[in-house]
CSV table of C-alpha atoms in Angstrom, one decimal:
chain,number,residue,atom,x,y,z
A,241,MET,CA,-52.9,-73.6,0.3
A,242,LYS,CA,-49.9,-76.0,0.5
A,243,THR,CA,-48.3,-74.8,-2.8
A,244,THR,CA,-48.5,-71.1,-1.9
A,245,GLN,CA,-46.8,-71.7,1.4
A,246,HIS,CA,-43.7,-72.8,-0.5
A,247,THR,CA,-43.6,-70.1,-3.1
A,248,GLU,CA,-41.0,-67.5,-2.5
A,249,LEU,CA,-42.7,-64.1,-2.6
A,250,THR,CA,-40.2,-62.3,-4.8
A,251,PHE,CA,-40.4,-59.4,-7.2
A,252,LYS,CA,-40.5,-61.9,-10.1
A,253,GLN,CA,-43.3,-63.9,-8.4
A,254,GLY,CA,-45.2,-60.7,-8.0
A,255,CYS,CA,-44.9,-59.9,-11.7
A,256,SER,CA,-46.0,-63.3,-12.7
A,257,GLU,CA,-49.0,-63.2,-10.4
A,258,GLY,CA,-49.8,-59.8,-11.8
A,259,ILE,CA,-50.2,-61.1,-15.4
A,260,PRO,CA,-53.8,-62.2,-15.0
A,261,ILE,CA,-54.5,-58.7,-13.6
A,262,PHE,CA,-52.8,-57.1,-16.5
A,263,VAL,CA,-55.0,-59.1,-18.9
A,264,GLY,CA,-58.1,-58.1,-17.1
A,265,TYR,CA,-57.2,-54.5,-16.8
A,266,PHE,CA,-56.1,-53.9,-20.4
A,267,PRO,CA,-59.6,-54.1,-22.1
A,268,THR,CA,-61.3,-52.2,-19.3
A,269,ALA,CA,-58.7,-49.4,-19.6
A,270,MET,CA,-59.3,-49.4,-23.3
A,271,ALA,CA,-62.9,-48.6,-22.6
A,272,PHE,CA,-61.7,-45.8,-20.4
A,273,GLY,CA,-59.4,-44.4,-23.1
A,274,LEU,CA,-62.2,-44.5,-25.6
A,275,ILE,CA,-64.5,-42.5,-23.2
A,276,CYS,CA,-61.8,-39.9,-22.6
A,277,ARG,CA,-61.5,-39.4,-26.3
A,278,ASP,CA,-65.2,-39.2,-26.7
A,279,LEU,CA,-65.2,-36.4,-24.0
A,280,GLY,CA,-62.7,-34.4,-26.0
A,281,MET,CA,-59.5,-35.1,-24.0
A,282,ARG,CA,-56.1,-35.4,-25.6
A,283,ILE,CA,-54.2,-38.7,-25.4
A,284,TRP,CA,-51.7,-37.5,-22.8
A,285,GLU,CA,-54.6,-36.3,-20.6
A,286,ALA,CA,-56.2,-39.7,-20.7
A,287,VAL,CA,-52.9,-41.5,-20.0
A,288,LEU,CA,-52.1,-39.1,-17.2
A,289,PHE,CA,-55.5,-39.7,-15.7
A,290,SER,CA,-54.8,-43.5,-15.5
A,291,MET,CA,-51.2,-42.9,-14.3
A,292,THR,CA,-52.1,-40.5,-11.4
A,293,THR,CA,-55.5,-41.9,-10.3
A,294,PHE,CA,-55.1,-45.7,-11.0
A,295,ALA,CA,-58.6,-46.6,-9.8
A,296,GLY,CA,-61.1,-48.1,-12.3
A,297,SER,CA,-64.4,-47.1,-10.7
A,298,GLY,CA,-63.1,-43.8,-9.5
A,299,GLN,CA,-61.9,-42.8,-13.0
A,300,PHE,CA,-65.1,-43.9,-14.7
A,301,LEU,CA,-67.1,-42.0,-12.1
A,302,ALA,CA,-64.9,-38.9,-12.6
A,303,VAL,CA,-65.4,-38.9,-16.4
A,304,SER,CA,-69.1,-39.4,-16.0
A,305,LEU,CA,-69.3,-36.4,-13.7
A,306,ILE,CA,-67.1,-34.3,-16.0
A,307,LYS,CA,-69.5,-35.2,-18.8
A,308,GLY,CA,-72.5,-34.4,-16.7
A,309,GLY,CA,-71.2,-30.9,-15.9
A,310,ALA,CA,-70.5,-31.4,-12.2
A,311,ILE,CA,-68.5,-28.8,-10.3
A,312,LEU,CA,-65.1,-29.6,-8.9
A,313,ALA,CA,-66.2,-30.0,-5.2
A,314,GLU,CA,-68.8,-32.6,-6.3
A,315,LEU,CA,-66.2,-34.4,-8.3
A,316,PHE,CA,-63.7,-34.5,-5.4
A,317,ILE,CA,-66.2,-35.8,-2.8
A,318,SER,CA,-67.7,-38.4,-5.1
A,319,VAL,CA,-64.3,-39.8,-6.1
A,320,LEU,CA,-63.2,-39.8,-2.5
A,321,LEU,CA,-66.3,-41.7,-1.4
A,322,VAL,CA,-66.4,-44.3,-4.2
A,323,ASN,CA,-62.7,-45.1,-3.5
A,324,LEU,CA,-63.1,-45.3,0.3
A,325,ARG,CA,-62.9,-49.0,0.1
A,326,TYR,CA,-59.2,-48.7,-0.6
A,327,SER,CA,-58.7,-47.4,2.9
A,328,PHE,CA,-60.0,-50.7,4.2
A,329,MET,CA,-58.0,-52.8,1.8
A,330,GLY,CA,-54.9,-50.7,2.5
A,331,ALA,CA,-55.4,-51.2,6.3
A,332,GLU,CA,-55.4,-55.0,5.7
A,333,LEU,CA,-52.4,-54.9,3.4
A,334,ASN,CA,-50.5,-52.7,5.8
A,335,ARG,CA,-51.0,-55.2,8.6
A,336,ASN,CA,-49.4,-57.9,6.5
A,337,LEU,CA,-46.7,-55.8,4.8
A,338,ASP,CA,-43.0,-56.0,5.7
A,339,LYS,CA,-42.5,-53.5,8.5
A,340,ASN,CA,-39.3,-52.1,6.9
A,341,VAL,CA,-41.1,-50.2,4.2
A,342,HIS,CA,-40.7,-46.5,4.5
A,343,GLY,CA,-40.6,-43.2,2.6
A,344,LEU,CA,-41.1,-43.2,-1.1
A,345,SER,CA,-41.6,-46.9,-1.5
A,346,ARG,CA,-44.5,-46.7,1.1
A,347,VAL,CA,-46.1,-43.9,-1.0
A,348,LEU,CA,-45.7,-45.8,-4.2
A,349,LEU,CA,-47.1,-49.0,-2.7
A,350,ALA,CA,-50.1,-47.1,-1.4
A,351,HIS,CA,-50.7,-45.6,-4.8
A,352,GLY,CA,-50.6,-49.1,-6.4
A,353,THR,CA,-53.5,-50.5,-4.2
A,354,THR,CA,-56.4,-51.8,-6.2
A,355,ASP,CA,-59.2,-54.4,-5.6
A,356,GLU,CA,-57.4,-57.1,-7.6
A,357,VAL,CA,-53.9,-56.4,-6.2
A,358,PHE,CA,-55.4,-56.5,-2.7
A,359,SER,CA,-57.2,-59.9,-3.2
A,360,VAL,CA,-54.1,-61.6,-4.8
A,361,ALA,CA,-51.7,-60.3,-2.2
A,362,VAL,CA,-53.8,-60.8,1.0
A,363,LEU,CA,-54.8,-64.4,-0.1
A,364,HIS,CA,-51.3,-65.6,0.6
A,365,ARG,CA,-52.1,-65.0,4.3
A,366,ARG,CA,-48.6,-64.3,5.5
A,367,MET,CA,-46.0,-61.5,5.6
A,368,ILE,CA,-45.9,-59.6,2.2
A,369,PRO,CA,-42.4,-58.5,1.2
A,370,LYS,CA,-41.9,-55.2,-0.5
A,371,GLY,CA,-40.5,-56.6,-3.7
A,372,TYR,CA,-43.4,-59.0,-4.3
A,373,LEU,CA,-46.0,-56.3,-3.8
A,374,ALA,CA,-44.0,-54.0,-6.1
A,375,GLY,CA,-43.9,-56.6,-8.9
A,376,LEU,CA,-47.6,-57.3,-8.5
A,377,GLU,CA,-48.6,-53.6,-8.5
A,378,LEU,CA,-46.2,-52.7,-11.4
A,379,THR,CA,-47.6,-55.4,-13.7
A,380,ALA,CA,-51.2,-54.4,-12.9
A,381,TYR,CA,-50.3,-50.7,-13.3
A,382,SER,CA,-48.7,-51.2,-16.8
A,383,GLY,CA,-51.8,-53.0,-18.0
A,384,TRP,CA,-54.0,-50.1,-16.9
A,385,VAL,CA,-51.9,-47.3,-18.3
A,386,SER,CA,-51.1,-49.0,-21.6
A,387,GLY,CA,-54.7,-50.1,-22.1
A,388,THR,CA,-55.8,-46.5,-21.7
A,389,GLY,CA,-53.5,-45.3,-24.5
A,390,VAL,CA,-54.5,-48.1,-26.9
A,391,GLY,CA,-58.2,-47.5,-26.3
A,392,PHE,CA,-57.8,-43.9,-27.1
A,393,LEU,CA,-56.0,-44.7,-30.4
A,394,VAL,CA,-58.7,-47.2,-31.3
A,395,GLY,CA,-61.3,-44.4,-30.8
A,396,MET,CA,-59.5,-42.3,-33.4
A,397,VAL,CA,-60.2,-44.7,-36.2
A,398,LEU,CA,-63.9,-45.1,-35.4
A,399,PRO,CA,-66.3,-44.1,-38.2
A,400,SER,CA,-68.3,-41.0,-37.4
A,401,GLU,CA,-71.7,-42.7,-37.5
A,402,LEU,CA,-70.6,-44.9,-34.6
A,403,GLN,CA,-69.6,-41.8,-32.5
A,404,LEU,CA,-73.1,-41.2,-31.0
A,405,ALA,CA,-73.6,-44.9,-30.2
A,406,VAL,CA,-70.3,-44.9,-28.4
A,407,GLY,CA,-72.0,-42.6,-25.8
A,408,VAL,CA,-73.4,-45.8,-24.3
A,409,THR,CA,-70.0,-47.2,-23.5
A,410,LEU,CA,-69.8,-45.8,-20.0
A,411,TYR,CA,-73.3,-47.0,-19.1
A,412,ALA,CA,-72.6,-50.4,-20.6
A,413,MET,CA,-69.5,-50.7,-18.6
A,414,PHE,CA,-71.4,-50.0,-15.3
A,415,SER,CA,-74.2,-52.4,-16.4
A,416,ALA,CA,-71.6,-55.1,-16.9
A,417,LEU,CA,-70.0,-54.4,-13.5
A,418,PHE,CA,-73.5,-54.5,-12.0
A,419,ALA,CA,-74.2,-57.9,-13.6
A,420,GLN,CA,-70.9,-59.3,-12.3
A,421,GLU,CA,-71.7,-58.1,-8.7
A,422,LEU,CA,-75.2,-59.5,-9.0
A,423,ARG,CA,-73.9,-62.9,-10.0
A,424,GLN,CA,-71.4,-62.9,-7.1
A,425,LYS,CA,-73.4,-61.4,-4.3
A,426,GLY,CA,-77.0,-62.0,-5.2
A,427,LEU,CA,-80.2,-60.0,-5.2
A,428,ARG,CA,-79.2,-57.4,-2.6
A,429,VAL,CA,-77.0,-55.8,-5.2
A,430,LEU,CA,-80.1,-55.2,-7.3
A,431,LEU,CA,-82.0,-53.8,-4.3
A,432,ILE,CA,-79.2,-51.4,-3.3
A,433,SER,CA,-78.3,-50.1,-6.7
A,434,GLY,CA,-81.9,-50.0,-7.7
A,435,PHE,CA,-82.7,-47.9,-4.7
A,436,SER,CA,-79.9,-45.4,-5.6
A,437,ALA,CA,-80.9,-45.4,-9.2
A,438,VAL,CA,-84.5,-44.4,-8.4
A,439,LEU,CA,-83.4,-41.8,-5.9
A,440,ASN,CA,-80.9,-40.2,-8.3
A,441,SER,CA,-83.5,-40.1,-11.1
A,442,ILE,CA,-86.0,-38.4,-8.8
A,443,PHE,CA,-83.3,-35.9,-7.6
A,444,ILE,CA,-82.3,-35.0,-11.2
A,445,ILE,CA,-85.6,-35.1,-13.1
A,446,VAL,CA,-88.1,-34.0,-10.4
A,447,CYS,CA,-86.0,-31.9,-7.9
A,448,LYS,CA,-83.5,-30.6,-10.5
A,449,LEU,CA,-80.6,-31.1,-8.2
A,450,PRO,CA,-77.0,-30.7,-9.7
A,451,VAL,CA,-75.7,-34.1,-10.9
A,452,GLY,CA,-72.8,-34.3,-8.5
A,453,TRP,CA,-74.6,-33.7,-5.3
A,454,SER,CA,-77.5,-35.8,-6.4
A,455,PHE,CA,-75.0,-38.6,-7.0
A,456,VAL,CA,-73.5,-38.2,-3.5
A,457,ILE,CA,-76.8,-38.1,-1.7
A,458,ALA,CA,-78.2,-41.1,-3.6
A,459,MET,CA,-75.1,-43.1,-3.1
A,460,LEU,CA,-74.9,-42.4,0.7
A,461,SER,CA,-78.6,-43.1,1.3
A,462,ALA,CA,-78.4,-46.4,-0.6
A,463,SER,CA,-75.3,-47.6,1.3
A,464,VAL,CA,-77.1,-47.0,4.6
A,465,PHE,CA,-80.2,-48.8,3.2
A,466,GLY,CA,-77.8,-51.6,2.1
A,467,ALA,CA,-76.2,-51.8,5.5
A,468,LEU,CA,-79.7,-52.2,7.0
A,469,ILE,CA,-80.6,-55.1,4.7
A,470,THR,CA,-77.2,-56.9,4.7
A,471,LYS,CA,-75.9,-59.3,7.2
A,472,ASP,CA,-72.4,-58.4,8.6
A,473,GLU,CA,-70.6,-61.5,7.3
A,474,GLU,CA,-71.8,-60.8,3.7
A,475,VAL,CA,-69.8,-57.6,3.5
A,476,GLN,CA,-66.2,-58.0,2.3
A,477,PRO,CA,-64.0,-55.1,1.2
B,230,MET,CA,-67.9,-29.2,-16.2
B,231,ASN,CA,-67.2,-25.6,-17.0
B,232,ALA,CA,-65.7,-25.3,-20.5
B,233,ASN,CA,-63.0,-22.9,-19.2
B,234,ILE,CA,-61.5,-25.4,-16.8
B,235,PRO,CA,-58.8,-27.5,-18.5
B,236,PHE,CA,-59.1,-31.3,-18.1
B,237,LEU,CA,-55.9,-31.2,-16.1
B,238,VAL,CA,-57.8,-29.8,-13.1
B,239,PRO,CA,-60.4,-32.6,-12.6
B,240,ILE,CA,-57.7,-35.1,-13.5
B,241,LEU,CA,-55.4,-34.0,-10.7
B,242,LEU,CA,-58.3,-33.5,-8.3
B,243,SER,CA,-59.4,-37.1,-8.8
B,244,ALA,CA,-55.8,-38.2,-8.3
B,245,VAL,CA,-55.5,-36.4,-5.0
B,246,ALA,CA,-58.9,-37.7,-3.8
B,247,THR,CA,-57.9,-41.3,-4.6
B,248,PHE,CA,-54.4,-41.0,-3.2
B,249,ILE,CA,-55.8,-39.7,0.1
B,250,VAL,CA,-58.0,-42.7,0.6
B,251,LYS,CA,-55.2,-45.1,-0.5
B,252,ALA,CA,-52.6,-43.6,1.7
B,253,ILE,CA,-54.6,-43.1,4.9
B,254,PRO,CA,-54.3,-46.7,6.2
B,255,TYR,CA,-50.5,-46.7,5.8
B,256,TYR,CA,-50.2,-43.7,8.1
B,257,ALA,CA,-53.2,-43.9,10.5
B,258,SER,CA,-55.0,-46.7,12.2
B,259,PHE,CA,-58.4,-45.2,13.2
B,260,LEU,CA,-60.1,-47.2,10.4
B,261,ASP,CA,-59.8,-50.3,12.6
B,262,LYS,CA,-61.8,-48.5,15.3
B,263,LEU,CA,-64.9,-47.3,13.4
B,264,PRO,CA,-68.3,-48.5,14.6
B,265,PRO,CA,-69.3,-51.7,12.7
B,266,PHE,CA,-72.4,-50.1,11.1
B,267,ILE,CA,-70.4,-47.2,9.7
B,268,SER,CA,-67.7,-49.5,8.2
B,269,LYS,CA,-70.4,-51.7,6.7
B,270,CYS,CA,-72.0,-48.7,5.0
B,271,LEU,CA,-68.6,-47.6,3.7
B,272,ARG,CA,-67.9,-51.0,2.2
B,273,LEU,CA,-71.3,-51.0,0.4
B,274,LEU,CA,-70.5,-47.6,-1.3
B,275,PRO,CA,-69.2,-49.1,-4.6
B,276,ILE,CA,-72.5,-51.1,-5.1
B,277,ALA,CA,-74.6,-48.1,-4.1
B,278,ALA,CA,-72.7,-46.0,-6.7
B,279,LEU,CA,-73.7,-48.3,-9.6
B,280,GLY,CA,-77.3,-47.1,-9.7
B,281,PRO,CA,-76.8,-43.4,-10.1
B,282,LEU,CA,-74.0,-43.9,-12.5
B,283,VAL,CA,-76.5,-45.4,-15.0
B,284,PHE,CA,-79.8,-43.7,-14.2
B,285,PRO,CA,-81.2,-41.4,-15.4
B,286,GLY,CA,-78.2,-40.6,-17.7
B,287,VAL,CA,-78.6,-43.6,-20.0
B,288,ILE,CA,-82.1,-42.3,-20.8
B,289,LEU,CA,-81.5,-38.6,-20.9
B,290,ASP,CA,-78.4,-38.9,-23.1
B,291,PHE,CA,-80.5,-40.1,-26.1
B,292,PRO,CA,-83.4,-37.6,-26.2
B,293,SER,CA,-84.6,-38.6,-29.7
B,294,HIS,CA,-84.6,-42.4,-28.9
B,295,TRP,CA,-84.9,-42.8,-25.1
B,296,TYR,CA,-84.9,-46.6,-25.4
B,297,ALA,CA,-81.6,-46.8,-27.4
B,298,GLY,CA,-79.2,-46.6,-24.5
B,299,LEU,CA,-81.5,-48.7,-22.3
B,300,ALA,CA,-81.5,-51.5,-24.9
B,301,GLY,CA,-77.7,-51.3,-25.0
B,302,ILE,CA,-77.2,-51.6,-21.2
B,303,LEU,CA,-79.7,-54.5,-21.0
B,304,VAL,CA,-77.7,-56.4,-23.5
B,305,ALA,CA,-74.4,-55.6,-21.8
B,306,GLY,CA,-75.8,-56.6,-18.4
B,307,PHE,CA,-77.3,-59.9,-19.7
B,308,ILE,CA,-74.1,-61.0,-21.5
B,309,ALA,CA,-71.9,-60.0,-18.5
B,310,TYR,CA,-74.1,-62.0,-16.2
B,311,ARG,CA,-73.7,-65.1,-18.3
B,312,LYS,CA,-70.0,-64.8,-19.0
B,313,ARG,CA,-66.9,-63.2,-17.4
B,314,GLY,CA,-65.2,-60.4,-19.2
B,315,ILE,CA,-66.1,-56.8,-19.9
B,316,ILE,CA,-65.1,-55.8,-23.4
B,317,PHE,CA,-67.5,-58.1,-25.3
B,318,PRO,CA,-70.6,-56.9,-23.5
B,319,ILE,CA,-69.6,-53.3,-24.1
B,320,LEU,CA,-68.9,-53.8,-27.8
B,321,LEU,CA,-72.2,-55.6,-28.3
B,322,SER,CA,-74.0,-52.8,-26.4
B,323,ILE,CA,-72.5,-50.2,-28.7
B,324,VAL,CA,-73.8,-52.2,-31.7
B,325,VAL,CA,-77.3,-52.5,-30.3
B,326,THR,CA,-77.5,-48.8,-29.4
B,327,TYR,CA,-76.2,-48.0,-32.9
B,328,LEU,CA,-78.9,-50.1,-34.6
B,329,MET,CA,-81.6,-48.5,-32.3
B,330,LEU,CA,-80.5,-45.0,-33.3
B,331,LEU,CA,-80.7,-45.7,-37.1
C-alpha cells in the first residue's frame, strides 16, 4: 500500500486508473449492443440505454425481461432489486468522499457508481477527492457507452444464418459471469443460483407464472436461502 | 413486452430504477442501520439473479433443438471458468449453438 499512499488522487490519476475498467467494459458493452439490435432496437435506443442506466447486470436483466414479455412493473422492480448492491457501495463511497461535493456533481457521481469503480476507489482507503472519482467514472462510462454503439454496428454486418444462434448471447454472458463468480467465491454460488434456476423453471413451466414475477420471487427466495448458508464474513458488496 | 410500448419506456424506467438505488446512499443513511441478515440477503441478490436469468429461457428459446443453447452456455461457462475475459466465451458459445442448430 506504500505506493498508493503517495499517489496524488487527481482527475488525471482517476482517468488512468479507469483505463483497465474501460478495456473490461468495452467488450461486455459490445455484447449488450448486439443483444439490443437482436431485440429490434435502434442504435440510439441502445446507446441511450447504456448512457442512462449504466449498470451492466441491470441492463442485461432489463433486455432479457423485455424479450420475455414482462410488464413494466415487473421490469422496474427486478432492475431495482438486482441493482440494490449499488446502495451499499454508494454508502461506502460516500463515507470516503470529499465532504464538499454538492448539487449536480453529487448526482453525476452517484450515477457513475459501478462495481469496478467502487472497488478501485475504495481500495485507496482514504479520502476520495471529487476530481479523482470523476476521472475514474468518466473513463469507465465512455468504455461502456462506446462499446454499446460498436457492438450494435457489428451486429448489423452479421450473416443472417448466424442470427438465430446469436439468441444464445445473453445466456452465454450470464453463464460466463456465473463461472467467474464460481471461481472467486466457490460452491455456494452454484447452490444459490442453482436454487433460483430450479425455482424459476418450476414457476414458469409448471405454475405458468408471468416471467417478471417469477424472476423476482425466485431471486428473493434464493437470496434468503443464500444468506442462511453463507457465513457473514464471506459476503462483500 | 407489449408491442405497442416504444422501447424508450422500459429504457427510461430501468434508468430511473437504477438511479434510485445509486443515489439513495448519497442522501440517506438508513442503509447502515439495516438488520445484518437483511443486508446479507440484499448483497446476495446478484448471485441469486443468475439462475433465473438463464433457466428455463435457454431451453425454451430453441424449441426445435432444446440442447443447442444448453451446449452453448456450457462451453461459455467452462471457458470463462478457466480464463478471465467475457467476449471469447460468448463468441465460442454462439459458434457452438450455431453448429448445433444446423
